Amino acid sequence: MALLKPQRLGVLAVMSALTMAISALLFVTLAAPSASAFGSVHVSNLVVKSVTIDQQTKVAKVKGAVTVTGAKRAYVGVEVIQTVGRVHSAKAFGEKMITTDDSYRDPFTIKLINEQGRLGPGDATVRSYSEAGSRNGYDWAYFTKTMQVSKAN
């Protein structure tokens, strides 16, 4: 069934309005400044600076820093895995909630708990994760590096 002239004009008017609305939406989207998908909370520059073992107590500690803006507290978790021989590995982990300062890098020291075996001096894979959130958003950061586990002074 063919459309009558008044019906064609109505369909044409609706199609024109939709085309203009989509064009306007596209323009606004492209012209808007970019913003984080997670709001105004940012976690960055997560780094583990050292892994040390106290030879007397056999307790391992990790020292590092993270930059957090837009949140008052952040979670930091660290896992250290070290190959022992050809088959076995030693694994330790630790976690901590830290209070953050919006304008500075936030240092942390985390005492590790042995999960499997015991860490010793030598190479180890260090993995760290940090996250922070507030009403204004949420963000996280990862760190992975092969580092030297050393004896504490």
GROMACS .gro file of C-alpha atoms in nm:
model
  153
    1MET     CA    1   0.000   0.000   0.000
    2ALA     CA    2   0.147   0.333  -0.105
    3LEU     CA    3   0.163   0.626   0.138
    4LEU     CA    4  -0.046   0.929   0.060
    5LYS     CA    5   0.129   1.265   0.021
    6PRO     CA    6   0.038   1.395   0.374
    7GLN     CA    7   0.162   1.069   0.532
    8ARG     CA    8   0.490   1.090   0.336
    9LEU     CA    9   0.545   1.442   0.463
   10GLY     CA   10   0.484   1.326   0.822
   11VAL     CA   11   0.735   1.043   0.790
   12LEU     CA   12   0.984   1.280   0.628
   13ALA     CA   13   0.939   1.531   0.911
   14VAL     CA   14   0.999   1.260   1.177
   15MET     CA   15   1.309   1.131   0.994
   16SER     CA   16   1.446   1.488   0.970
   17ALA     CA   17   1.391   1.548   1.341
   18LEU     CA   18   1.565   1.220   1.432
   19THR     CA   19   1.859   1.300   1.203
   20MET     CA   20   1.900   1.644   1.361
   21ALA     CA   21   1.877   1.500   1.714
   22ILE     CA   22   2.142   1.236   1.640
   23SER     CA   23   2.368   1.499   1.479
   24ALA     CA   24   2.334   1.726   1.784
   25LEU     CA   25   2.408   1.437   2.021
   26LEU     CA   26   2.716   1.342   1.821
   27PHE     CA   27   2.840   1.702   1.823
   28VAL     CA   28   2.792   1.737   2.200
   29THR     CA   29   2.970   1.405   2.262
   30LEU     CA   30   3.270   1.495   2.046
   31ALA     CA   31   3.293   1.854   2.171
   32ALA     CA   32   3.275   1.765   2.542
   33PRO     CA   33   3.604   1.749   2.735
   34SER     CA   34   3.722   1.398   2.807
   35ALA     CA   35   3.657   1.268   3.157
   36SER     CA   36   3.748   0.954   3.345
   37ALA     CA   37   3.496   0.677   3.310
   38PHE     CA   38   3.532   0.621   3.684
   39GLY     CA   39   3.467   0.975   3.809
   40SER     CA   40   3.712   1.197   3.992
   41VAL     CA   41   3.901   0.924   4.181
   42HIS     CA   42   4.244   0.841   4.034
   43VAL     CA   43   4.499   0.581   4.144
   44SER     CA   44   4.836   0.602   3.970
   45ASN     CA   45   5.212   0.566   4.006
   46LEU     CA   46   5.190   0.246   4.210
   47VAL     CA   47   5.544   0.124   4.272
   48VAL     CA   48   5.711  -0.125   4.503
   49LYS     CA   49   6.055   0.012   4.593
   50SER     CA   50   6.197  -0.274   4.799
   51VAL     CA   51   6.137  -0.617   4.947
   52THR     CA   52   6.348  -0.692   5.254
   53ILE     CA   53   6.378  -0.979   5.502
   54ASP     CA   54   6.479  -0.941   5.865
   55GLN     CA   55   6.723  -1.229   5.916
   56GLN     CA   56   6.649  -1.250   6.290
   57THR     CA   57   6.268  -1.268   6.273
   58LYS     CA   58   6.240  -1.401   5.913
   59VAL     CA   59   5.969  -1.139   5.849
   60ALA     CA   60   5.956  -0.987   5.500
   61LYS     CA   61   5.844  -0.627   5.439
   62VAL     CA   62   5.755  -0.441   5.124
   63LYS     CA   63   5.798  -0.065   5.087
   64GLY     CA   64   5.641   0.138   4.811
   65ALA     CA   65   5.424   0.433   4.721
   66VAL     CA   66   5.106   0.517   4.532
   67THR     CA   67   4.935   0.840   4.425
   68VAL     CA   68   4.563   0.862   4.502
   69THR     CA   69   4.342   1.164   4.435
   70GLY     CA   70   3.974   1.203   4.509
   71ALA     CA   71   3.958   0.946   4.792
   72LYS     CA   72   4.061   0.953   5.158
   73ARG     CA   73   4.169   0.588   5.182
   74ALA     CA   74   4.309   0.324   4.949
   75TYR     CA   75   4.366  -0.050   4.959
   76VAL     CA   76   4.709  -0.186   4.866
   77GLY     CA   77   4.779  -0.557   4.822
   78VAL     CA   78   5.116  -0.719   4.748
   79GLU     CA   79   5.216  -1.073   4.651
   80VAL     CA   80   5.577  -1.192   4.626
   81ILE     CA   81   5.660  -1.523   4.458
   82GLN     CA   82   6.008  -1.669   4.452
   83THR     CA   83   6.126  -1.982   4.271
   84VAL     CA   84   6.300  -2.228   4.502
   85GLY     CA   85   6.477  -2.503   4.309
   86ARG     CA   86   6.322  -2.628   3.987
   87VAL     CA   87   5.977  -2.723   4.111
   88HIS     CA   88   5.890  -2.538   4.430
   89SER     CA   89   5.819  -2.177   4.505
   90ALA     CA   90   5.788  -1.956   4.812
   91LYS     CA   91   5.493  -1.721   4.827
   92ALA     CA   92   5.408  -1.439   5.066
   93PHE     CA   93   5.140  -1.173   5.063
   94GLY     CA   94   5.024  -0.869   5.255
   95GLU     CA   95   4.759  -0.602   5.238
   96LYS     CA   96   4.685  -0.271   5.401
   97MET     CA   97   4.441   0.019   5.398
   98ILE     CA   98   4.629   0.348   5.378
   99THR     CA   99   4.518   0.704   5.443
  100THR     CA  100   4.583   0.917   5.137
  101ASP     CA  101   4.682   1.277   5.080
  102ASP     CA  102   4.550   1.425   4.755
  103SER     CA  103   4.862   1.623   4.675
  104TYR     CA  104   5.145   1.377   4.748
  105ARG     CA  105   5.260   1.024   4.681
  106ASP     CA  106   5.145   0.807   4.968
  107PRO     CA  107   5.417   0.576   5.105
  108PHE     CA  108   5.332   0.235   5.248
  109THR     CA  109   5.510  -0.044   5.434
  110ILE     CA  110   5.343  -0.383   5.440
  111LYS     CA  111   5.448  -0.683   5.647
  112LEU     CA  112   5.418  -1.000   5.441
  113ILE     CA  113   5.267  -1.327   5.563
  114ASN     CA  114   5.421  -1.650   5.437
  115GLU     CA  115   5.165  -1.850   5.247
  116GLN     CA  116   5.391  -2.119   5.104
  117GLY     CA  117   5.750  -2.174   5.212
  118ARG     CA  118   5.965  -1.881   5.321
  119LEU     CA  119   6.116  -1.603   5.112
  120GLY     CA  120   6.495  -1.567   5.098
  121PRO     CA  121   6.743  -1.329   4.934
  122GLY     CA  122   6.731  -1.340   4.553
  123ASP     CA  123   6.503  -1.269   4.257
  124ALA     CA  124   6.127  -1.268   4.306
  125THR     CA  125   5.820  -1.166   4.109
  126VAL     CA  126   5.640  -0.884   4.287
  127ARG     CA  127   5.277  -0.808   4.204
  128SER     CA  128   5.090  -0.522   4.363
  129TYR     CA  129   4.738  -0.388   4.328
  130SER     CA  130   4.584  -0.071   4.465
  131GLU     CA  131   4.227   0.056   4.452
  132ALA     CA  132   4.033   0.350   4.589
  133GLY     CA  133   3.675   0.462   4.570
  134SER     CA  134   3.436   0.724   4.697
  135ARG     CA  135   3.098   0.867   4.604
  136ASN     CA  136   3.278   1.044   4.320
  137GLY     CA  137   3.420   0.737   4.148
  138TYR     CA  138   3.656   0.439   4.158
  139ASP     CA  139   3.997   0.356   4.012
  140TRP     CA  140   4.278   0.102   4.044
  141ALA     CA  141   4.640   0.041   3.942
  142TYR     CA  142   4.866  -0.263   3.899
  143PHE     CA  143   5.241  -0.314   3.940
  144THR     CA  144   5.441  -0.623   3.836
  145LYS     CA  145   5.818  -0.650   3.836
  146THR     CA  146   6.099  -0.897   3.899
  147MET     CA  147   6.296  -0.755   4.193
  148GLN     CA  148   6.570  -0.852   4.436
  149VAL     CA  149   6.463  -0.964   4.781
  150SER     CA  150   6.738  -0.839   5.010
  151LYS     CA  151   6.840  -0.867   5.374
  152ALA     CA  152   6.722  -0.582   5.597
  153ASN     CA  153   6.996  -0.361   5.739
   0.00000   0.00000   0.00000
